[in-house]
PDB file of C-alpha atoms in Angstrom:
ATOM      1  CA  UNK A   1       0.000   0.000   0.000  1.00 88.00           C
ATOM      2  CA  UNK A   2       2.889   2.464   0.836  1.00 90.00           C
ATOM      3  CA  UNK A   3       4.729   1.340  -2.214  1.00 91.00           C
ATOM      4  CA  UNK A   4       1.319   2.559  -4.116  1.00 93.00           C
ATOM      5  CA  UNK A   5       0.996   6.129  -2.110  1.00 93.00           C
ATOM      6  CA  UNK A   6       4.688   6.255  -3.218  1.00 94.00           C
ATOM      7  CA  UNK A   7       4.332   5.693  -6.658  1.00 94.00           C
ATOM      8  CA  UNK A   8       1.168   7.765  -7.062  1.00 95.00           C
ATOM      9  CA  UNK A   9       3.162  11.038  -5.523  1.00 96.00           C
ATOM     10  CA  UNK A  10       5.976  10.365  -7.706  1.00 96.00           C
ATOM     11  CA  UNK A  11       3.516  10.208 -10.877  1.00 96.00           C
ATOM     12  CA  UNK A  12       2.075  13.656  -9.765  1.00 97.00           C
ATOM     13  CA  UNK A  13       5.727  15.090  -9.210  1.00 97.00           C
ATOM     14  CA  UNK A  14       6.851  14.322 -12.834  1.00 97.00           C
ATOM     15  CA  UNK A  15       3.408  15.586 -14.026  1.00 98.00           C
ATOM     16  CA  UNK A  16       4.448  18.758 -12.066  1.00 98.00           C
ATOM     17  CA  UNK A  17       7.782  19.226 -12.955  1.00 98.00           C
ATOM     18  CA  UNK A  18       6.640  18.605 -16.902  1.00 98.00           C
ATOM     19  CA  UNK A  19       3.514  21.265 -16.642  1.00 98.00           C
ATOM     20  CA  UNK A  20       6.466  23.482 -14.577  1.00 98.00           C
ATOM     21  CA  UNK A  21       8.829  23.119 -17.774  1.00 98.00           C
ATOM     22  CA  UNK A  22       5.660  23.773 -20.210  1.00 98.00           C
ATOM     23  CA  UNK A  23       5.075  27.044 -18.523  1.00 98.00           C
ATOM     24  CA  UNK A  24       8.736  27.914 -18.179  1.00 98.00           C
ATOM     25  CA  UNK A  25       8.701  27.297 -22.272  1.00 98.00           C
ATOM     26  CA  UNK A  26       5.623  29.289 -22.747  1.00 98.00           C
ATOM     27  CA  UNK A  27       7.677  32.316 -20.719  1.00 98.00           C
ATOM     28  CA  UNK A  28      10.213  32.138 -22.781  1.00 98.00           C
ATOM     29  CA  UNK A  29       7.843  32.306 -26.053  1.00 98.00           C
ATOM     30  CA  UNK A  30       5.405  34.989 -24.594  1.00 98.00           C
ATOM     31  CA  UNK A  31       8.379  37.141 -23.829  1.00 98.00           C
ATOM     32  CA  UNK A  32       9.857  36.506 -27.289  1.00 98.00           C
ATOM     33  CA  UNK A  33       6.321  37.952 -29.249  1.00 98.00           C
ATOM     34  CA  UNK A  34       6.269  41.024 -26.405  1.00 98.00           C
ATOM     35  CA  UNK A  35       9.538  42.499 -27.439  1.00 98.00           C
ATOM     36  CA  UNK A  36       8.844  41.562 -31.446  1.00 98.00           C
ATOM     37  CA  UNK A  37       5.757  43.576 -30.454  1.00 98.00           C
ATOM     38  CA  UNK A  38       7.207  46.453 -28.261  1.00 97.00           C
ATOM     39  CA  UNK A  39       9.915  46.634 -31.384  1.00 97.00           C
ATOM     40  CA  UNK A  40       7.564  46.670 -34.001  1.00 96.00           C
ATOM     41  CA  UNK A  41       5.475  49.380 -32.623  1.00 96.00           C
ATOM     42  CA  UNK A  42       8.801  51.526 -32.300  1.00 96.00           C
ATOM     43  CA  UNK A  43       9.462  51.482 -35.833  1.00 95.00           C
ATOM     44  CA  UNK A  44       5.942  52.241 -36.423  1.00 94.00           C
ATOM     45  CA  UNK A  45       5.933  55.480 -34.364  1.00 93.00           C
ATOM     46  CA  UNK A  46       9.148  56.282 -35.491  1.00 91.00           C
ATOM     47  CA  UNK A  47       8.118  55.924 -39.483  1.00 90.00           C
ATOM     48  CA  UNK A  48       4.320  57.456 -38.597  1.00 90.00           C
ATOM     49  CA  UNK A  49       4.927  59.798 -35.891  1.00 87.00           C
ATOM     50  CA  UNK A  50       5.493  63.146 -38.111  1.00 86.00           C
ATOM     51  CA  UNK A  51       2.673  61.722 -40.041  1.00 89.00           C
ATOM     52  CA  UNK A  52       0.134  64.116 -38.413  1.00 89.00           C
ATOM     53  CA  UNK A  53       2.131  67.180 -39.340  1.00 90.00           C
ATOM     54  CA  UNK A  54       2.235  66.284 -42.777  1.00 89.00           C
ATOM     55  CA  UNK A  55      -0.846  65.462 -43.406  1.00 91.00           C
ATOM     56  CA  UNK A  56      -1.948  69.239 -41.829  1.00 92.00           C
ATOM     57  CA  UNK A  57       0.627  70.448 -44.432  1.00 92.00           C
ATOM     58  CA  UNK A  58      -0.753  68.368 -47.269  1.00 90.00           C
ATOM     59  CA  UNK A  59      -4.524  69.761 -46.288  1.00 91.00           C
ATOM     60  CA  UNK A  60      -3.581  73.233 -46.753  1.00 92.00           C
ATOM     61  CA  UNK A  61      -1.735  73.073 -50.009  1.00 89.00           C
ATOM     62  CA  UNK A  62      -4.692  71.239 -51.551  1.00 90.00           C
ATOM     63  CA  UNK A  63      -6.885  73.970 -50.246  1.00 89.00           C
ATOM     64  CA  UNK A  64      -4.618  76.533 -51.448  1.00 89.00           C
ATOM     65  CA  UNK A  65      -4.729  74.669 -54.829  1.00 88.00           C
ATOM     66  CA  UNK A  66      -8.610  74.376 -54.861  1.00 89.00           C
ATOM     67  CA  UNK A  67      -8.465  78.578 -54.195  1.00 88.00           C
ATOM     68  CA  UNK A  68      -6.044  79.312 -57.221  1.00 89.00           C
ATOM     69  CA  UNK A  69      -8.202  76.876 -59.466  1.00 86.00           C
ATOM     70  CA  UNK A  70     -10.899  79.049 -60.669  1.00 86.00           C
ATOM     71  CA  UNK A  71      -7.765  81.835 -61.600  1.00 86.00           C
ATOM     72  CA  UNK A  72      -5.764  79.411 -63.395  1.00 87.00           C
ATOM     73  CA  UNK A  73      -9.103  78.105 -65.330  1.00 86.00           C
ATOM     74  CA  UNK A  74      -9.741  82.208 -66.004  1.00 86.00           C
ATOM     75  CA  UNK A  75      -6.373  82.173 -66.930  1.00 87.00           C
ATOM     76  CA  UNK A  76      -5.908  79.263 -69.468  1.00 86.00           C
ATOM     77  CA  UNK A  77      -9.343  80.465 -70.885  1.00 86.00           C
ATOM     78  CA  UNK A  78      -7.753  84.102 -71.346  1.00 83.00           C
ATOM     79  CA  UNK A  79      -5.080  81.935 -73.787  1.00 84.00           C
ATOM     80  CA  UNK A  80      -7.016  79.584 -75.578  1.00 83.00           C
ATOM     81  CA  UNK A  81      -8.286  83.412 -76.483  1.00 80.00           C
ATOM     82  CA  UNK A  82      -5.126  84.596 -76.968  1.00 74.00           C
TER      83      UNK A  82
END
């Protein structure tokens, strides 16, 4: 019966020990994919972070554009004239 008891506890300690390396392995992984991640999302900020500022600039050229339109149409019809 002890011999039994015995057996059965050292059956749960290599089940242990096995679900301890598992999780020591899934660490190891999950810490792998957070610094891909954290590193990723660096070089994203650092390629997109102006990206507000130019866009801003981008809005108001094409709004100065859509202003000078209607004088450069006045003006191109002023040389078909011509």
């Amino acid at each position: 019966m002890v011999w039994i008891v015995i057996g059965c506890n050292c059956l749960i300690a290599l089940i242990a020990l096995w679900l301890a390396w598992q999780l020591v392995k899934l660490r190891q992984i999950l810490r792998g994919v957070s610094r891909a991640l954290l590193n990723a999302e660096r070089s994203t900020h650092r390629v997109l972070g102006g990206a507000p500022e130019v866009i801003i600039i981008g809005q108001r050229g094409v709004s100065s554009v859509r202003l000078q339109l209607p004088k450069w149409r006045r003006q191109q019809r002023n040389v078909r004239l011509f």
